[in-house]
Coordinates of C-alpha atoms and ligand atoms in Angstrom, one line a residue:
M1 CA -100.4 10.2 -34.5
S2 CA -97.8 7.5 -35.2
D3 CA -98.8 4.0 -36.4
K4 CA -100.8 2.0 -33.9
S5 CA -98.7 -0.4 -31.8
D6 CA -99.8 -3.6 -30.2
V7 CA -98.6 -2.5 -26.7
I8 CA -97.5 0.7 -25.1
V9 CA -95.8 0.3 -21.7
I10 CA -95.7 3.3 -19.4
G11 CA -92.6 3.1 -17.2
A12 CA -89.3 1.3 -17.6
G13 CA -88.7 0.0 -14.1
P14 CA -88.4 -3.7 -13.4
A15 CA -92.1 -4.2 -14.1
G16 CA -92.3 -2.1 -17.3
Y17 CA -89.1 -3.0 -19.0
V18 CA -89.6 -6.7 -18.4
A19 CA -93.2 -6.5 -19.7
A20 CA -91.9 -4.6 -22.8
I21 CA -89.1 -7.2 -23.5
R22 CA -91.5 -10.1 -23.1
C23 CA -94.1 -8.5 -25.4
A24 CA -91.5 -8.0 -28.0
Q25 CA -90.3 -11.6 -27.6
L26 CA -93.8 -12.7 -28.4
G27 CA -93.8 -10.7 -31.6
L28 CA -95.9 -7.7 -30.4
K29 CA -95.0 -4.2 -31.7
T30 CA -94.1 -2.5 -28.4
L31 CA -93.3 1.0 -27.2
C32 CA -91.9 1.8 -23.8
V33 CA -92.2 5.3 -22.4
D34 CA -90.2 6.4 -19.4
N35 CA -89.5 9.8 -17.9
W36 CA -86.5 9.1 -15.6
L37 CA -83.6 11.4 -16.1
N38 CA -80.2 11.0 -14.4
Q39 CA -78.2 13.8 -12.8
Q40 CA -76.8 14.7 -16.2
G41 CA -80.4 15.1 -17.5
K42 CA -80.1 12.0 -19.7
P43 CA -82.7 9.2 -19.9
S44 CA -81.9 6.4 -17.5
L45 CA -84.0 3.3 -17.8
G46 CA -84.6 0.8 -14.9
G47 CA -86.9 3.0 -12.7
T48 CA -86.5 3.3 -9.0
C49 CA -84.9 -0.1 -8.7
L50 CA -81.9 0.5 -10.8
N51 CA -81.5 4.3 -10.3
V52 CA -82.2 4.9 -6.6
G53 CA -83.4 1.6 -5.2
C54 CA -82.4 -2.1 -5.2
I55 CA -79.1 -1.6 -7.1
P56 CA -77.4 1.4 -5.5
S57 CA -78.5 0.3 -2.0
K58 CA -77.0 -3.1 -2.6
A59 CA -73.8 -1.6 -3.9
L60 CA -73.4 0.5 -0.8
L61 CA -74.4 -2.4 1.5
Q62 CA -71.6 -4.4 -0.1
S63 CA -69.0 -1.7 0.2
S64 CA -69.9 -0.8 3.7
E65 CA -69.9 -4.4 4.8
M66 CA -66.4 -4.8 3.4
F67 CA -65.3 -1.7 5.3
E68 CA -66.8 -3.1 8.5
Q69 CA -65.1 -6.5 7.9
A70 CA -61.7 -4.8 7.2
N71 CA -62.1 -2.9 10.5
K72 CA -63.5 -5.5 12.7
Q73 CA -63.1 -9.0 11.3
F74 CA -60.0 -9.3 9.3
S75 CA -57.7 -9.5 12.4
E76 CA -59.7 -12.5 13.6
H77 CA -58.7 -14.3 10.4
G78 CA -55.0 -13.3 10.9
I79 CA -55.1 -10.5 8.4
K80 CA -53.4 -7.4 9.8
L81 CA -54.0 -4.0 8.2
S82 CA -52.0 -1.1 9.5
S83 CA -55.0 1.2 8.8
V84 CA -58.3 1.2 7.1
E85 CA -59.4 4.4 5.6
L86 CA -62.8 5.3 4.0
D87 CA -62.8 6.9 0.6
L88 CA -66.5 7.8 0.5
A89 CA -66.2 9.6 -2.9
Q90 CA -64.7 6.4 -4.4
M91 CA -67.5 4.3 -2.8
M92 CA -70.1 6.6 -4.3
A93 CA -68.4 6.7 -7.7
R94 CA -68.4 2.8 -7.8
K95 CA -72.1 2.8 -6.9
N96 CA -72.8 5.3 -9.6
R97 CA -70.8 3.2 -12.1
V98 CA -72.8 0.1 -11.2
V99 CA -76.0 2.0 -11.7
S100 CA -74.9 3.5 -15.0
E101 CA -73.7 0.2 -16.5
L102 CA -77.0 -1.5 -15.6
T103 CA -79.3 1.3 -16.8
Q104 CA -77.4 1.4 -20.1
G105 CA -77.8 -2.4 -20.2
I106 CA -81.6 -2.0 -20.1
A107 CA -81.5 0.5 -23.0
A108 CA -79.4 -2.0 -25.0
L109 CA -81.8 -4.9 -24.1
L110 CA -84.8 -2.8 -25.3
K111 CA -83.0 -2.0 -28.5
M112 CA -81.9 -5.6 -29.2
N113 CA -85.5 -6.7 -28.7
R114 CA -86.8 -4.0 -31.0
V115 CA -88.8 -2.2 -28.3
Q116 CA -89.1 1.4 -29.2
A117 CA -87.9 3.4 -26.1
I118 CA -89.4 6.9 -25.8
S119 CA -88.2 9.4 -23.2
G120 CA -91.0 11.5 -21.8
T121 CA -94.0 11.6 -19.5
A122 CA -96.9 9.6 -20.7
R123 CA -100.6 10.2 -20.0
L124 CA -103.2 7.7 -20.9
L125 CA -106.2 9.2 -22.8
A126 CA -109.4 7.6 -23.9
D127 CA -109.3 4.6 -26.4
R128 CA -105.8 3.6 -25.4
V129 CA -104.2 6.7 -26.9
V130 CA -101.1 7.8 -24.9
E131 CA -99.9 11.3 -25.0
V132 CA -96.2 11.7 -24.4
T133 CA -94.6 15.0 -23.3
G134 CA -90.9 15.2 -23.9
A135 CA -88.4 17.1 -21.8
D136 CA -88.6 20.0 -24.3
G137 CA -92.4 20.2 -23.7
E138 CA -93.2 18.7 -27.2
K139 CA -96.3 16.5 -27.2
Q140 CA -96.8 13.4 -29.3
K141 CA -99.7 11.0 -29.4
Y142 CA -99.4 7.2 -29.8
A143 CA -102.2 4.6 -30.1
A144 CA -102.1 1.0 -29.1
S145 CA -104.3 -2.1 -28.8
N146 CA -103.1 -2.6 -25.2
V147 CA -101.5 -0.3 -22.6
I148 CA -99.6 -1.5 -19.6
I149 CA -99.2 1.0 -16.8
A150 CA -96.0 0.5 -14.8
S151 CA -95.5 3.9 -13.3
G152 CA -94.1 2.7 -10.0
S153 CA -94.1 4.5 -6.6
S154 CA -92.5 7.4 -4.7
S155 CA -91.5 7.9 -1.1
V156 CA -94.2 8.9 1.3
E157 CA -93.4 12.3 2.9
L158 CA -94.2 13.3 6.4
A159 CA -95.7 16.7 7.4
A160 CA -93.7 16.5 10.6
A161 CA -90.4 16.2 8.7
P162 CA -90.7 17.9 5.3
L163 CA -87.7 17.1 3.0
T164 CA -85.0 19.7 2.7
D165 CA -82.1 20.0 0.3
N166 CA -79.6 18.0 2.3
L167 CA -80.6 17.6 6.0
I168 CA -84.0 15.8 5.9
V169 CA -83.8 13.4 3.0
D170 CA -85.7 10.3 1.5
S171 CA -84.0 7.1 0.5
S172 CA -82.5 8.7 -2.7
G173 CA -80.9 11.4 -0.6
A174 CA -79.5 8.8 1.8
L175 CA -77.8 7.0 -1.1
A176 CA -75.8 10.1 -1.9
F177 CA -74.5 11.7 1.3
E178 CA -71.2 13.4 0.6
E179 CA -69.9 12.7 4.1
V180 CA -70.6 10.3 6.9
P181 CA -73.1 12.0 9.3
E182 CA -71.9 11.8 12.9
R183 CA -75.5 11.3 14.2
L184 CA -78.0 10.0 11.8
G185 CA -81.8 9.8 12.6
V186 CA -84.0 7.4 10.6
I187 CA -87.8 7.7 10.7
G188 CA -89.2 4.2 10.0
G189 CA -87.7 0.9 11.0
G190 CA -88.8 -1.0 7.9
V191 CA -86.7 -2.4 5.1
I192 CA -85.2 0.9 3.9
G193 CA -84.6 2.2 7.4
L194 CA -82.7 -1.0 8.3
E195 CA -80.7 -1.3 5.1
L196 CA -79.6 2.3 4.8
G197 CA -79.3 2.6 8.6
S198 CA -76.9 -0.3 8.4
V199 CA -74.9 1.3 5.6
W200 CA -74.2 4.5 7.5
R201 CA -73.7 2.7 10.8
R202 CA -71.0 0.6 9.2
L203 CA -69.3 3.7 7.8
G204 CA -69.2 5.3 11.3
S205 CA -72.5 7.0 12.0
E206 CA -74.3 6.8 15.3
V207 CA -77.7 5.7 14.1
V208 CA -81.1 6.1 15.8
I209 CA -84.2 4.5 14.2
L210 CA -87.6 5.8 15.3
E211 CA -90.3 3.3 14.4
A212 CA -94.0 4.1 15.1
Q213 CA -95.2 0.5 15.6
D214 CA -94.6 -1.4 18.8
E215 CA -93.8 -4.6 16.9
F216 CA -90.5 -4.9 15.0
L217 CA -90.7 -6.1 11.4
A218 CA -94.4 -6.9 11.8
L219 CA -94.5 -8.8 8.4
A220 CA -91.6 -11.1 9.3
D221 CA -91.8 -14.2 11.4
Q222 CA -91.6 -12.7 14.9
Q223 CA -89.1 -15.3 16.2
L224 CA -86.6 -14.2 13.6
A225 CA -87.6 -10.5 14.0
M226 CA -86.8 -10.6 17.7
E227 CA -83.5 -12.3 17.1
A228 CA -82.8 -9.7 14.3
K229 CA -83.6 -6.8 16.7
R230 CA -81.2 -8.2 19.3
T231 CA -78.5 -8.6 16.6
F232 CA -78.9 -5.1 15.2
K233 CA -78.8 -3.6 18.7
K234 CA -75.5 -5.4 19.3
Q235 CA -74.2 -4.0 16.0
G236 CA -75.0 -0.5 17.3
L237 CA -78.3 0.3 15.7
D238 CA -80.4 2.1 18.3
I239 CA -84.0 1.0 17.4
R240 CA -86.7 2.7 19.3
L241 CA -90.2 1.2 18.9
N242 CA -93.5 2.9 19.5
A243 CA -91.9 6.2 18.7
R244 CA -94.2 8.7 17.0
L245 CA -92.6 11.7 15.3
L246 CA -94.3 14.9 16.4
D247 CA -92.1 17.6 14.9
S248 CA -88.7 18.5 13.4
E249 CA -86.8 21.7 13.3
I250 CA -83.6 22.8 11.4
I251 CA -81.0 24.2 13.7
D252 CA -78.6 26.8 12.3
G253 CA -79.1 25.2 8.8
K254 CA -76.8 22.4 10.0
Q255 CA -78.7 20.0 12.2
V256 CA -82.2 18.6 12.6
R257 CA -83.9 18.4 16.0
V258 CA -86.8 16.0 16.2
T259 CA -89.4 15.6 18.9
Y260 CA -91.1 12.3 19.2
Q261 CA -93.4 10.6 21.7
D262 CA -93.5 7.1 23.2
E263 CA -95.2 5.6 26.2
K264 CA -92.8 7.5 28.5
G265 CA -93.6 10.9 27.0
D266 CA -92.0 13.4 24.7
H267 CA -88.3 13.2 23.7
H268 CA -85.9 15.3 21.7
E269 CA -82.9 14.2 19.6
T270 CA -80.6 16.2 17.4
F271 CA -79.1 14.7 14.2
D272 CA -76.7 15.7 11.5
K273 CA -79.0 14.1 8.9
L274 CA -82.5 12.7 9.0
I275 CA -83.8 10.0 6.7
V276 CA -87.5 9.6 6.2
A277 CA -88.3 6.0 5.2
V278 CA -91.9 5.5 6.1
G279 CA -93.1 3.6 3.0
R280 CA -93.9 4.4 -0.6
K281 CA -97.0 5.4 -2.4
P282 CA -98.2 4.5 -5.9
N283 CA -97.6 6.9 -8.8
S284 CA -101.2 6.8 -10.0
D285 CA -102.1 10.4 -9.9
H286 CA -100.9 11.9 -13.2
V287 CA -100.6 8.8 -15.4
F288 CA -104.1 8.8 -16.8
D289 CA -106.6 11.5 -17.9
E290 CA -110.0 12.0 -16.1
E291 CA -111.8 10.8 -19.3
V292 CA -110.2 7.3 -18.7
D293 CA -112.4 5.9 -16.0
L294 CA -109.7 3.8 -14.2
L295 CA -110.7 2.6 -10.8
L296 CA -108.3 3.2 -7.9
D297 CA -108.5 1.5 -4.5
E298 CA -108.7 3.3 -1.2
R299 CA -104.9 3.7 -1.0
C300 CA -104.7 5.1 -4.6
F301 CA -103.3 1.8 -6.1
I302 CA -104.7 1.2 -9.6
H303 CA -107.4 -1.4 -9.1
V304 CA -106.6 -4.7 -10.9
D305 CA -107.7 -8.3 -10.8
E306 CA -105.4 -11.3 -10.3
Y307 CA -104.2 -11.0 -13.9
C308 CA -103.4 -7.2 -13.6
E309 CA -106.4 -6.2 -15.8
T310 CA -107.7 -2.8 -14.8
S311 CA -111.4 -1.7 -14.9
Q312 CA -110.8 -0.6 -18.6
P313 CA -110.5 -3.3 -21.4
G314 CA -107.0 -3.5 -22.8
V315 CA -105.5 -1.5 -20.0
Y316 CA -103.3 -3.4 -17.5
A317 CA -101.3 -2.2 -14.5
I318 CA -98.3 -3.9 -12.8
G319 CA -95.6 -3.4 -10.2
D320 CA -95.6 -0.9 -7.4
V321 CA -98.6 1.0 -8.8
V322 CA -100.9 -2.0 -8.0
R323 CA -101.7 -4.0 -4.8
G324 CA -99.2 -6.5 -3.3
P325 CA -95.7 -6.2 -2.0
M326 CA -93.6 -3.3 -3.5
L327 CA -90.8 -5.5 -4.8
A328 CA -89.0 -5.5 -8.1
H329 CA -89.3 -9.3 -8.7
K330 CA -93.1 -9.1 -8.0
G331 CA -93.4 -6.4 -10.7
S332 CA -91.2 -8.2 -13.2
E333 CA -93.3 -11.4 -12.9
E334 CA -96.5 -9.5 -13.3
G335 CA -94.9 -7.9 -16.4
M336 CA -94.2 -11.3 -17.9
M337 CA -97.7 -12.6 -17.0
V338 CA -99.4 -9.6 -18.6
A339 CA -97.3 -9.8 -21.8
E340 CA -98.1 -13.5 -22.2
R341 CA -101.8 -12.9 -21.6
I342 CA -101.9 -10.1 -24.2
A343 CA -100.3 -12.6 -26.6
G344 CA -103.2 -15.0 -25.9
Q345 CA -101.4 -17.3 -23.4
Q346 CA -103.0 -18.5 -20.1
A347 CA -100.2 -17.2 -17.9
E348 CA -100.7 -16.9 -14.1
M349 CA -98.6 -15.7 -11.2
N350 CA -98.2 -17.4 -7.9
Y351 CA -98.7 -14.5 -5.5
D352 CA -98.3 -16.8 -2.4
L353 CA -94.7 -17.4 -3.2
V354 CA -93.1 -14.0 -3.6
P355 CA -90.0 -14.0 -1.5
S356 CA -89.0 -11.1 0.8
V357 CA -85.4 -10.2 1.6
I358 CA -83.9 -7.6 3.9
Y359 CA -80.3 -7.1 3.0
T360 CA -78.9 -6.4 6.4
H361 CA -76.1 -8.5 7.8
P362 CA -77.1 -11.1 8.5
E363 CA -79.8 -11.1 5.8
I364 CA -83.4 -11.9 6.6
A365 CA -85.4 -13.8 4.0
W366 CA -88.7 -15.5 3.9
V367 CA -91.4 -17.0 1.7
G368 CA -94.9 -18.3 2.6
K369 CA -96.6 -18.1 5.9
T370 CA -95.2 -16.9 9.2
E371 CA -95.8 -18.7 12.4
Q372 CA -98.1 -15.9 13.7
Q373 CA -100.2 -16.1 10.5
L374 CA -100.6 -19.9 10.9
K375 CA -101.6 -19.5 14.5
A376 CA -104.1 -16.8 13.6
S377 CA -105.7 -19.0 10.9
G378 CA -105.8 -22.0 13.2
E379 CA -103.7 -24.1 10.9
N380 CA -102.2 -27.2 12.3
Y381 CA -98.4 -27.0 11.7
S382 CA -95.1 -28.5 12.7
V383 CA -91.8 -26.5 13.1
G384 CA -88.3 -27.5 12.3
S385 CA -85.4 -25.1 12.9
F386 CA -81.6 -25.2 12.7
P387 CA -79.2 -22.5 14.0
F388 CA -76.2 -21.5 11.9
V389 CA -74.0 -21.7 14.9
A390 CA -74.2 -25.5 14.4
S391 CA -73.3 -25.3 10.7
G392 CA -69.7 -26.2 9.9
R393 CA -69.6 -23.8 6.9
A394 CA -71.1 -20.9 8.9
K395 CA -68.5 -21.5 11.6
A396 CA -65.6 -21.6 9.0
Q397 CA -66.9 -18.3 7.5
G398 CA -67.4 -16.7 10.9
D399 CA -71.1 -16.1 10.1
T400 CA -73.0 -18.0 12.8
T401 CA -75.8 -15.6 13.6
G402 CA -79.3 -16.7 12.7
M403 CA -81.2 -19.8 11.8
V404 CA -83.4 -21.6 9.2
K405 CA -87.0 -22.2 10.3
I406 CA -89.4 -24.4 8.3
L407 CA -93.2 -24.5 8.9
A408 CA -94.9 -27.5 7.5
H409 CA -98.5 -28.7 7.6
A410 CA -98.9 -31.1 10.5
E411 CA -100.9 -33.7 8.5
T412 CA -99.8 -33.3 4.9
D413 CA -96.2 -32.2 5.7
R414 CA -96.5 -29.7 2.8
V415 CA -94.0 -26.8 3.4
L416 CA -96.1 -23.7 4.3
G417 CA -93.3 -21.2 5.1
V418 CA -89.5 -20.9 5.3
H419 CA -87.8 -18.2 7.3
I420 CA -84.0 -17.6 7.2
M421 CA -81.8 -15.2 9.0
G422 CA -78.2 -15.6 8.2
A423 CA -75.4 -14.9 5.7
H424 CA -76.6 -15.2 2.1
A425 CA -80.2 -15.8 3.2
S426 CA -81.2 -14.0 -0.1
E427 CA -79.7 -16.8 -2.0
L428 CA -80.7 -19.7 0.3
I429 CA -84.4 -18.7 0.2
A430 CA -84.5 -19.5 -3.5
Q431 CA -84.2 -23.2 -2.7
A432 CA -87.3 -22.9 -0.4
V433 CA -89.2 -21.0 -3.1
I434 CA -88.5 -23.8 -5.7
A435 CA -89.4 -26.5 -3.2
M436 CA -92.7 -24.7 -2.3
Q437 CA -93.5 -23.9 -6.0
L438 CA -93.2 -27.7 -6.6
G439 CA -95.5 -28.4 -3.7
S440 CA -92.8 -30.1 -1.7
S441 CA -93.1 -31.6 1.8
S442 CA -90.5 -31.1 4.5
E443 CA -89.8 -34.8 3.9
D444 CA -88.8 -34.0 0.3
L445 CA -86.3 -31.5 1.5
A446 CA -85.1 -34.0 4.1
L447 CA -84.5 -36.6 1.4
T448 CA -82.5 -34.2 -0.8
V449 CA -78.7 -34.4 -0.8
F450 CA -77.0 -31.1 0.0
A451 CA -73.3 -30.4 -0.5
H452 CA -71.0 -30.3 2.6
P453 CA -69.9 -28.0 3.9
S454 CA -72.5 -25.4 2.7
L455 CA -74.9 -23.0 4.3
S456 CA -77.7 -24.8 2.5
E457 CA -77.2 -27.8 4.8
A458 CA -79.0 -25.7 7.4
L459 CA -82.2 -25.9 5.2
H460 CA -81.7 -29.7 5.1
E461 CA -81.2 -29.9 8.9
A462 CA -84.3 -27.7 9.5
A463 CA -86.3 -30.1 7.3
L464 CA -85.0 -33.0 9.3
A465 CA -85.8 -31.1 12.5
V466 CA -89.5 -30.9 11.5
D467 CA -89.5 -34.7 12.3
N468 CA -87.1 -34.2 15.2
R469 CA -84.3 -36.0 13.5
A470 CA -81.8 -33.2 12.8
I471 CA -78.3 -34.6 13.1
H472 CA -76.2 -31.7 14.3
I473 CA -78.4 -30.3 17.1
A474 CA -79.8 -31.9 20.2
P475 CA -83.2 -33.6 19.7
K476 CA -86.3 -31.8 21.1
R477 CA -87.5 -33.4 24.3
K478 CA -90.9 -35.0 23.8
Ligands
FAD501 P1 -90.4 1.8 -10.7 O1 -89.1 1.1 -10.5 O2 -90.7 2.9 -9.7 O3 -90.4 2.4 -12.2 C1 -91.4 3.2 -12.7 C2 -90.8 4.0 -13.8 O4 -91.9 4.7 -14.5 C3 -89.9 5.1 -13.4 O5 -88.8 5.2 -14.2 C4 -90.7 6.4 -13.5 O6 -89.9 7.5 -13.7 C5 -91.5 6.0 -14.7 N1 -92.8 6.8 -14.8 C6 -93.7 7.1 -13.8 N2 -94.7 7.8 -14.3 C7 -94.5 7.9 -15.6 C8 -95.2 8.5 -16.7 N3 -96.3 9.1 -16.5 N4 -94.6 8.5 -17.9 C9 -93.4 7.9 -18.1 N5 -92.7 7.3 -17.2 C10 -93.2 7.3 -15.9 N6 -87.2 -4.1 -4.3 C11 -86.7 -5.4 -4.3 O7 -87.3 -6.3 -4.8 N7 -85.4 -5.6 -3.8 C12 -84.7 -4.6 -3.2 O8 -83.5 -4.9 -2.8 C13 -85.2 -3.3 -3.2 N8 -84.5 -2.3 -2.7 C14 -85.0 -1.0 -2.7 C15 -84.2 0.0 -2.1 C16 -84.7 1.3 -2.1 C17 -83.9 2.4 -1.5 C18 -86.0 1.5 -2.7 C19 -86.5 3.0 -2.7 C20 -86.7 0.5 -3.2 C21 -86.2 -0.8 -3.2 N9 -87.0 -1.8 -3.7 C22 -86.5 -3.1 -3.7 C23 -88.3 -1.6 -4.3 C24 -88.2 -1.6 -5.9 O9 -87.3 -0.5 -6.2 C25 -89.6 -1.4 -6.4 O10 -90.5 -2.4 -6.0 C26 -89.5 -1.5 -8.0 O11 -88.6 -0.5 -8.5 C27 -90.9 -1.3 -8.6 O12 -90.8 -1.4 -9.9 P2 -91.8 -0.7 -10.9 O13 -91.4 -1.0 -12.3 O14 -93.2 -1.0 -10.5 O15 -91.6 0.9 -10.7
NAD502 P1 -91.7 -0.2 4.9 O1 -93.1 -0.3 4.8 O2 -90.8 -1.4 4.8 O3 -91.3 0.4 6.3 C1 -91.8 1.7 6.7 C2 -91.8 1.7 8.3 O4 -92.1 3.0 8.7 C3 -92.8 0.8 8.9 O5 -92.2 0.0 9.8 C4 -93.8 1.8 9.5 O6 -94.4 1.3 10.7 C5 -92.9 3.0 9.8 N1 -93.6 4.2 9.9 C6 -94.6 4.7 9.1 N2 -95.0 5.9 9.5 C7 -94.1 6.3 10.5 C8 -94.0 7.5 11.3 N3 -94.7 8.5 11.1 N4 -93.0 7.5 12.2 C9 -92.2 6.4 12.4 N5 -92.3 5.2 11.7 C10 -93.3 5.2 10.7 O7 -91.3 0.9 3.9 P2 -89.8 1.4 3.4 O8 -88.8 0.9 4.3 O9 -90.0 2.9 3.3 O10 -89.7 0.8 2.0 C11 -90.6 1.1 1.0 C12 -90.9 -0.1 0.1 O11 -89.7 -0.4 -0.7 C13 -91.2 -1.3 0.8 O12 -92.5 -1.7 0.4 C14 -90.2 -2.3 0.5 O13 -90.8 -3.5 0.1 C15 -89.5 -1.7 -0.7 N6 -88.1 -2.0 -0.4 C16 -87.7 -3.3 -0.5 C17 -86.4 -3.7 -0.2 C18 -86.0 -5.1 -0.3 O14 -86.7 -5.9 -0.9 N7 -84.8 -5.5 0.3 C19 -85.5 -2.7 0.2 C20 -85.9 -1.4 0.3 C21 -87.2 -1.1 0.0

């Protein structure tokens, strides 16, 4: 057994590597064990997010959006192209390069912070001893005063559509198609279904999304969700709600025929590829030994309290493997909080203000409560909204779809939720997060000076609209 460390982190995704760096910054002797190997069989830090999640999906969303703009929008701006051709291999090579640069960057950051990175699969044993099995099968034990489990999550599989080598794939497979499928089926109309469905639609696929629920984007504010659904439909995404997959069948090794059911009965569709994107499940099954009595919840997330402490002293769990939204930034913040608490600080995390973003075009972003949540809890609230069609900057950019909507407490005026659908909503939402973190009222936002012309002015106008004094839209009739 090697010398005892202060902390061993299991997993180097955005939760684990951030926790490890913060621990090291605080002077703790830290080890970080990760088992991700890239296609060349080399360790590749950064977890799902950097290897097959946030980063490669955003690289392809960016490339595919540029392709769509070149095809459909450049001429409107007076830019004529004689032809626009897709070089998918180059697009994928660029995506792979972005991933490779960033994953290598994490390795460099760990090194610079003197975190010892170990490649292998970790298993927590009793008394905070961690056994690591390397790719060669060699086992080595390490002991620590504290262990942080950040083992992440994996795609949920469906018995009715088991994954195949290249016809029925999960999100990772959908980030690596070698050609554009003519007809693409997507099971699940959640974040991955919409983002990856958009990528392939922009590149030329006819995309059908089969979503089991009868509500579209149930977690988003339903006013924006409905507008988003109309917009995506106009773009060509065929979203079918209340569609329960019954069966799938491979035809001649080339296509997938699915059977699904909705209120009108059974239906069949044939696709060239099928993406299964029906959620993710925590990687909690092999990460600790039976002798470690760690409590799991009913959905197999490692049970933790508000400070990410598990049922075992000195053992913490963070990121996708514990409750809460499966988002990179949520895991990273938990990582920082846990590192600081291990170092004796009183760190906390504000779970009420974790922003959500869907990187479609337009983007959808929100923080805080939705209108349906406020109605359900009987909260007294005021609404102010402002459409991008009335924004000078949005008009100049040719990006006028969507709106900003602010929900504020009717008596105190404190901002309770902000919902944005529009270009760069992922960036605009940060202003709302900061305002809410500081306990701002809509009046505070209304009193703030925003640069003109900017998309941010829509946030200002929505804040003014809470009090029915937006300048660039008609006043609400009383
Ligand atoms: P992970 O990133 O899953 O990392 C866990 C790491 O631990 C992995 O490297 C894994 O191999 C390793 N590991 C597991 N078990 C062991 C073990 N026993 N021993 C050693 N190592 C182990 N989130 C966003 O916020 N924004 C986005 O835009 C976004 N886009 C996404 C797009 C896609 C296609 C997908 C699939 C996900 C996306 N997510 C996004 C979600 C995001 O990727 C996750 O929330 C995030 O990666 C979770 O971080 P984590 O550190 O908890 O786990
Ligand atoms: P999700 O929970 O967002 O969506 C899954 C969808 O599949 C849901 O709408 C669900 O009703 C539907 N579904 C479930 N079973 C079904 C079935 N049998 N048939 C048809 N539909 C079914 O999950 P996801 O899109 O797989 O994404 C996984 C996780 O990754 C999410 O938690 C998300 O937070 C994260 N992620 C985040 C981003 C981002 O932040 N932009 C992007 C991608 C993924």
